[in-house]
């Protein structure tokens, strides 16, 4: 899917693409001032194939970092596997709550395109503030089969109600 310069940016900011992600400078891992800003940066990095940024902004205790202890190994995996078969088309933060002084949970929606076609995903993501900055820690995913309501009506309770939880 191609985004036109005058289209609404798929990152969820509400701005036109030409005034948002089209002209973003190279991403730096420690610049996000909030979990929502980190979410947008990671969305942009995924669209650009910047798997180094995704790795660098993932918490060291996360499942991803446990599966790929080496940054180079993850970047290679991303380039060889994800770049060809997984594309995030759109992403939008819905709600967030403070868990403690350094942890925020955020619900968000994503539209993806994979080898299996278009898919809507909903996520309850956990973001942790470290001395280096905000980091994505983990998430619980739901598909459209799990949640059939309106995107803006998604709540934290909807994730609690899912029987088989997909947490990564």
PDB file of C-alpha atoms in Angstrom:
ATOM      1  CA  UNK A   1       0.000   0.000   0.000  1.00  0.00           C
ATOM      2  CA  UNK A   2       1.399   3.376  -1.012  1.00  0.00           C
ATOM      3  CA  UNK A   3       0.755   6.514   1.009  1.00  0.00           C
ATOM      4  CA  UNK A   4       0.348   9.746  -0.947  1.00  0.00           C
ATOM      5  CA  UNK A   5       2.001  12.970   0.229  1.00  0.00           C
ATOM      6  CA  UNK A   6      -1.396  14.543   1.016  1.00  0.00           C
ATOM      7  CA  UNK A   7      -2.891  11.448   2.659  1.00  0.00           C
ATOM      8  CA  UNK A   8      -3.317  11.260   6.428  1.00  0.00           C
ATOM      9  CA  UNK A   9      -0.138   9.751   7.867  1.00  0.00           C
ATOM     10  CA  UNK A  10      -0.629   6.081   8.746  1.00  0.00           C
ATOM     11  CA  UNK A  11       1.308   6.549  12.017  1.00  0.00           C
ATOM     12  CA  UNK A  12      -1.872   7.835  13.652  1.00  0.00           C
ATOM     13  CA  UNK A  13      -0.752  11.427  14.273  1.00  0.00           C
ATOM     14  CA  UNK A  14      -3.650  12.885  12.258  1.00  0.00           C
ATOM     15  CA  UNK A  15      -1.234  15.022  10.184  1.00  0.00           C
ATOM     16  CA  UNK A  16      -0.693  14.805   6.443  1.00  0.00           C
ATOM     17  CA  UNK A  17       2.025  12.335   5.505  1.00  0.00           C
ATOM     18  CA  UNK A  18       4.190  15.097   3.948  1.00  0.00           C
ATOM     19  CA  UNK A  19       4.160  17.012   7.281  1.00  0.00           C
ATOM     20  CA  UNK A  20       4.812  13.913   9.379  1.00  0.00           C
ATOM     21  CA  UNK A  21       6.672  10.676   8.629  1.00  0.00           C
ATOM     22  CA  UNK A  22       7.672  11.497   5.035  1.00  0.00           C
ATOM     23  CA  UNK A  23      10.240  14.010   6.251  1.00  0.00           C
ATOM     24  CA  UNK A  24      11.352  12.419   9.528  1.00  0.00           C
ATOM     25  CA  UNK A  25      15.094  12.591  10.148  1.00  0.00           C
ATOM     26  CA  UNK A  26      16.920   9.354  10.969  1.00  0.00           C
ATOM     27  CA  UNK A  27      15.580   7.939  14.212  1.00  0.00           C
ATOM     28  CA  UNK A  28      17.626   7.961  17.406  1.00  0.00           C
ATOM     29  CA  UNK A  29      16.671   5.400  20.084  1.00  0.00           C
ATOM     30  CA  UNK A  30      16.710   7.729  23.078  1.00  0.00           C
ATOM     31  CA  UNK A  31      14.633  10.658  21.790  1.00  0.00           C
ATOM     32  CA  UNK A  32      11.039   9.593  22.556  1.00  0.00           C
ATOM     33  CA  UNK A  33       9.519  11.823  25.222  1.00  0.00           C
ATOM     34  CA  UNK A  34       6.548   9.506  25.804  1.00  0.00           C
ATOM     35  CA  UNK A  35       5.442   5.926  25.127  1.00  0.00           C
ATOM     36  CA  UNK A  36       3.103   7.199  22.392  1.00  0.00           C
ATOM     37  CA  UNK A  37       5.993   8.970  20.673  1.00  0.00           C
ATOM     38  CA  UNK A  38       8.059   5.772  20.901  1.00  0.00           C
ATOM     39  CA  UNK A  39       5.152   3.836  19.363  1.00  0.00           C
ATOM     40  CA  UNK A  40       5.108   6.254  16.407  1.00  0.00           C
ATOM     41  CA  UNK A  41       8.885   6.072  16.020  1.00  0.00           C
ATOM     42  CA  UNK A  42       8.810   2.271  16.031  1.00  0.00           C
ATOM     43  CA  UNK A  43       5.986   2.304  13.475  1.00  0.00           C
ATOM     44  CA  UNK A  44       8.078   4.553  11.229  1.00  0.00           C
ATOM     45  CA  UNK A  45      11.154   2.346  11.732  1.00  0.00           C
ATOM     46  CA  UNK A  46       9.175  -0.779  10.820  1.00  0.00           C
ATOM     47  CA  UNK A  47       7.909   0.876   7.626  1.00  0.00           C
ATOM     48  CA  UNK A  48      11.484   1.875   6.746  1.00  0.00           C
ATOM     49  CA  UNK A  49      12.968  -1.543   7.580  1.00  0.00           C
ATOM     50  CA  UNK A  50      15.078  -0.048  10.379  1.00  0.00           C
ATOM     51  CA  UNK A  51      15.256  -3.198  12.505  1.00  0.00           C
ATOM     52  CA  UNK A  52      18.232  -1.838  14.422  1.00  0.00           C
ATOM     53  CA  UNK A  53      16.001   0.904  15.822  1.00  0.00           C
ATOM     54  CA  UNK A  54      13.292  -1.636  16.709  1.00  0.00           C
ATOM     55  CA  UNK A  55      15.891  -3.723  18.559  1.00  0.00           C
ATOM     56  CA  UNK A  56      17.478  -0.737  20.308  1.00  0.00           C
ATOM     57  CA  UNK A  57      14.111   0.501  21.615  1.00  0.00           C
ATOM     58  CA  UNK A  58      13.050  -2.901  22.919  1.00  0.00           C
ATOM     59  CA  UNK A  59      13.584  -3.533  26.644  1.00  0.00           C
ATOM     60  CA  UNK A  60      16.470  -5.862  27.454  1.00  0.00           C
ATOM     61  CA  UNK A  61      14.138  -8.196  29.415  1.00  0.00           C
ATOM     62  CA  UNK A  62      11.658  -8.548  26.535  1.00  0.00           C
ATOM     63  CA  UNK A  63      10.868 -11.778  24.719  1.00  0.00           C
ATOM     64  CA  UNK A  64      12.356 -10.322  21.529  1.00  0.00           C
ATOM     65  CA  UNK A  65      15.695  -9.589  23.211  1.00  0.00           C
ATOM     66  CA  UNK A  66      15.675 -13.033  24.867  1.00  0.00           C
ATOM     67  CA  UNK A  67      15.035 -14.668  21.477  1.00  0.00           C
ATOM     68  CA  UNK A  68      17.655 -12.524  19.761  1.00  0.00           C
ATOM     69  CA  UNK A  69      20.460 -11.690  22.222  1.00  0.00           C
ATOM     70  CA  UNK A  70      22.479 -10.318  19.295  1.00  0.00           C
ATOM     71  CA  UNK A  71      21.352  -7.096  17.594  1.00  0.00           C
ATOM     72  CA  UNK A  72      22.941  -8.232  14.342  1.00  0.00           C
ATOM     73  CA  UNK A  73      21.033 -11.506  14.417  1.00  0.00           C
ATOM     74  CA  UNK A  74      17.714  -9.675  14.819  1.00  0.00           C
ATOM     75  CA  UNK A  75      18.522  -7.127  12.098  1.00  0.00           C
ATOM     76  CA  UNK A  76      19.384  -9.981   9.715  1.00  0.00           C
ATOM     77  CA  UNK A  77      16.158 -11.810  10.647  1.00  0.00           C
ATOM     78  CA  UNK A  78      14.168  -8.630  10.046  1.00  0.00           C
ATOM     79  CA  UNK A  79      15.757  -8.010   6.662  1.00  0.00           C
ATOM     80  CA  UNK A  80      15.410 -11.611   5.499  1.00  0.00           C
ATOM     81  CA  UNK A  81      12.022 -12.500   6.987  1.00  0.00           C
ATOM     82  CA  UNK A  82       9.963  -9.528   8.156  1.00  0.00           C
ATOM     83  CA  UNK A  83      10.789  -7.052   5.395  1.00  0.00           C
ATOM     84  CA  UNK A  84       9.363  -9.414   2.807  1.00  0.00           C
ATOM     85  CA  UNK A  85       6.332 -10.786   4.627  1.00  0.00           C
ATOM     86  CA  UNK A  86       5.104  -8.294   7.240  1.00  0.00           C
ATOM     87  CA  UNK A  87       4.097  -4.680   6.648  1.00  0.00           C
ATOM     88  CA  UNK A  88       2.447  -2.320   9.114  1.00  0.00           C
ATOM     89  CA  UNK A  89       0.046  -0.176   7.122  1.00  0.00           C
ATOM     90  CA  UNK A  90      -1.404   1.880   9.957  1.00  0.00           C
ATOM     91  CA  UNK A  91      -1.063   2.306  13.689  1.00  0.00           C
ATOM     92  CA  UNK A  92      -2.966   4.374  16.221  1.00  0.00           C
ATOM     93  CA  UNK A  93      -2.716   4.742  19.993  1.00  0.00           C
ATOM     94  CA  UNK A  94      -6.100   4.453  21.696  1.00  0.00           C
ATOM     95  CA  UNK A  95      -5.599   4.755  25.460  1.00  0.00           C
ATOM     96  CA  UNK A  96      -2.920   4.528  28.116  1.00  0.00           C
ATOM     97  CA  UNK A  97      -2.612   4.085  31.845  1.00  0.00           C
ATOM     98  CA  UNK A  98       0.217   4.568  34.307  1.00  0.00           C
ATOM     99  CA  UNK A  99       1.116   1.286  36.038  1.00  0.00           C
ATOM    100  CA  UNK A 100       3.859   2.746  38.225  1.00  0.00           C
ATOM    101  CA  UNK A 101       6.338   5.610  38.015  1.00  0.00           C
ATOM    102  CA  UNK A 102       8.309   3.980  35.181  1.00  0.00           C
ATOM    103  CA  UNK A 103       5.731   1.789  33.411  1.00  0.00           C
ATOM    104  CA  UNK A 104       2.872   2.697  31.078  1.00  0.00           C
ATOM    105  CA  UNK A 105       0.422   0.365  29.387  1.00  0.00           C
ATOM    106  CA  UNK A 106      -1.047   1.518  26.096  1.00  0.00           C
ATOM    107  CA  UNK A 107      -3.761   0.082  23.897  1.00  0.00           C
ATOM    108  CA  UNK A 108      -3.323   0.540  20.180  1.00  0.00           C
ATOM    109  CA  UNK A 109      -4.611  -0.631  16.828  1.00  0.00           C
ATOM    110  CA  UNK A 110      -2.545  -1.771  13.865  1.00  0.00           C
ATOM    111  CA  UNK A 111      -3.421  -2.663  10.303  1.00  0.00           C
ATOM    112  CA  UNK A 112      -0.939  -5.121   8.826  1.00  0.00           C
ATOM    113  CA  UNK A 113      -0.378  -6.870   5.549  1.00  0.00           C
ATOM    114  CA  UNK A 114       1.217 -10.311   5.610  1.00  0.00           C
ATOM    115  CA  UNK A 115       1.443 -13.293   3.286  1.00  0.00           C
ATOM    116  CA  UNK A 116      -2.024 -14.173   4.607  1.00  0.00           C
ATOM    117  CA  UNK A 117      -3.534 -10.809   3.578  1.00  0.00           C
ATOM    118  CA  UNK A 118      -4.757  -7.741   5.455  1.00  0.00           C
ATOM    119  CA  UNK A 119      -5.291  -8.043   9.192  1.00  0.00           C
ATOM    120  CA  UNK A 120      -6.325  -5.768  12.035  1.00  0.00           C
ATOM    121  CA  UNK A 121      -4.534  -6.270  15.334  1.00  0.00           C
ATOM    122  CA  UNK A 122      -5.142  -4.763  18.742  1.00  0.00           C
ATOM    123  CA  UNK A 123      -2.418  -4.631  21.331  1.00  0.00           C
ATOM    124  CA  UNK A 124      -1.984  -3.874  24.993  1.00  0.00           C
ATOM    125  CA  UNK A 125       1.656  -2.803  25.033  1.00  0.00           C
ATOM    126  CA  UNK A 126       3.869  -2.287  28.067  1.00  0.00           C
ATOM    127  CA  UNK A 127       6.426   0.525  27.900  1.00  0.00           C
ATOM    128  CA  UNK A 128       9.132   0.991  30.525  1.00  0.00           C
ATOM    129  CA  UNK A 129      11.227   4.086  31.180  1.00  0.00           C
ATOM    130  CA  UNK A 130      14.878   3.120  31.601  1.00  0.00           C
ATOM    131  CA  UNK A 131      17.900   5.364  32.199  1.00  0.00           C
ATOM    132  CA  UNK A 132      18.392   5.277  28.405  1.00  0.00           C
ATOM    133  CA  UNK A 133      14.772   6.325  27.656  1.00  0.00           C
ATOM    134  CA  UNK A 134      11.414   4.682  26.925  1.00  0.00           C
ATOM    135  CA  UNK A 135      11.537   1.041  25.802  1.00  0.00           C
ATOM    136  CA  UNK A 136       8.869  -1.312  24.488  1.00  0.00           C
ATOM    137  CA  UNK A 137       8.735  -4.274  26.881  1.00  0.00           C
ATOM    138  CA  UNK A 138       5.943  -6.637  25.901  1.00  0.00           C
ATOM    139  CA  UNK A 139       2.455  -6.829  24.512  1.00  0.00           C
ATOM    140  CA  UNK A 140      -0.748  -8.810  24.472  1.00  0.00           C
ATOM    141  CA  UNK A 141      -2.289  -9.147  21.038  1.00  0.00           C
ATOM    142  CA  UNK A 142      -5.871  -9.595  19.873  1.00  0.00           C
ATOM    143  CA  UNK A 143      -7.164 -10.157  16.367  1.00  0.00           C
ATOM    144  CA  UNK A 144     -10.430  -8.935  14.858  1.00  0.00           C
ATOM    145  CA  UNK A 145     -11.932 -12.289  15.849  1.00  0.00           C
ATOM    146  CA  UNK A 146     -11.110 -11.529  19.488  1.00  0.00           C
ATOM    147  CA  UNK A 147     -12.443  -7.965  19.392  1.00  0.00           C
ATOM    148  CA  UNK A 148     -15.314  -7.015  17.112  1.00  0.00           C
ATOM    149  CA  UNK A 149     -16.132  -3.553  18.475  1.00  0.00           C
ATOM    150  CA  UNK A 150     -15.235  -0.098  17.218  1.00  0.00           C
ATOM    151  CA  UNK A 151     -11.545   0.786  17.378  1.00  0.00           C
ATOM    152  CA  UNK A 152     -12.094   3.793  19.653  1.00  0.00           C
ATOM    153  CA  UNK A 153     -14.163   1.688  22.077  1.00  0.00           C
ATOM    154  CA  UNK A 154     -11.300  -0.734  22.815  1.00  0.00           C
ATOM    155  CA  UNK A 155     -10.618  -0.884  26.556  1.00  0.00           C
ATOM    156  CA  UNK A 156      -8.144  -2.519  28.892  1.00  0.00           C
ATOM    157  CA  UNK A 157     -10.957  -4.807  30.064  1.00  0.00           C
ATOM    158  CA  UNK A 158     -11.267  -6.236  26.529  1.00  0.00           C
ATOM    159  CA  UNK A 159      -7.785  -7.730  26.899  1.00  0.00           C
ATOM    160  CA  UNK A 160      -8.719  -9.275  30.256  1.00  0.00           C
ATOM    161  CA  UNK A 161     -11.769 -10.911  28.667  1.00  0.00           C
ATOM    162  CA  UNK A 162      -9.780 -12.841  26.038  1.00  0.00           C
ATOM    163  CA  UNK A 163      -9.540 -16.525  26.936  1.00  0.00           C
ATOM    164  CA  UNK A 164      -6.363 -17.489  25.037  1.00  0.00           C
ATOM    165  CA  UNK A 165      -3.923 -14.638  25.564  1.00  0.00           C
ATOM    166  CA  UNK A 166      -1.147 -14.052  23.007  1.00  0.00           C
ATOM    167  CA  UNK A 167       1.656 -12.359  24.920  1.00  0.00           C
ATOM    168  CA  UNK A 168       5.071 -11.751  23.466  1.00  0.00           C
TER     169      UNK A 168
END
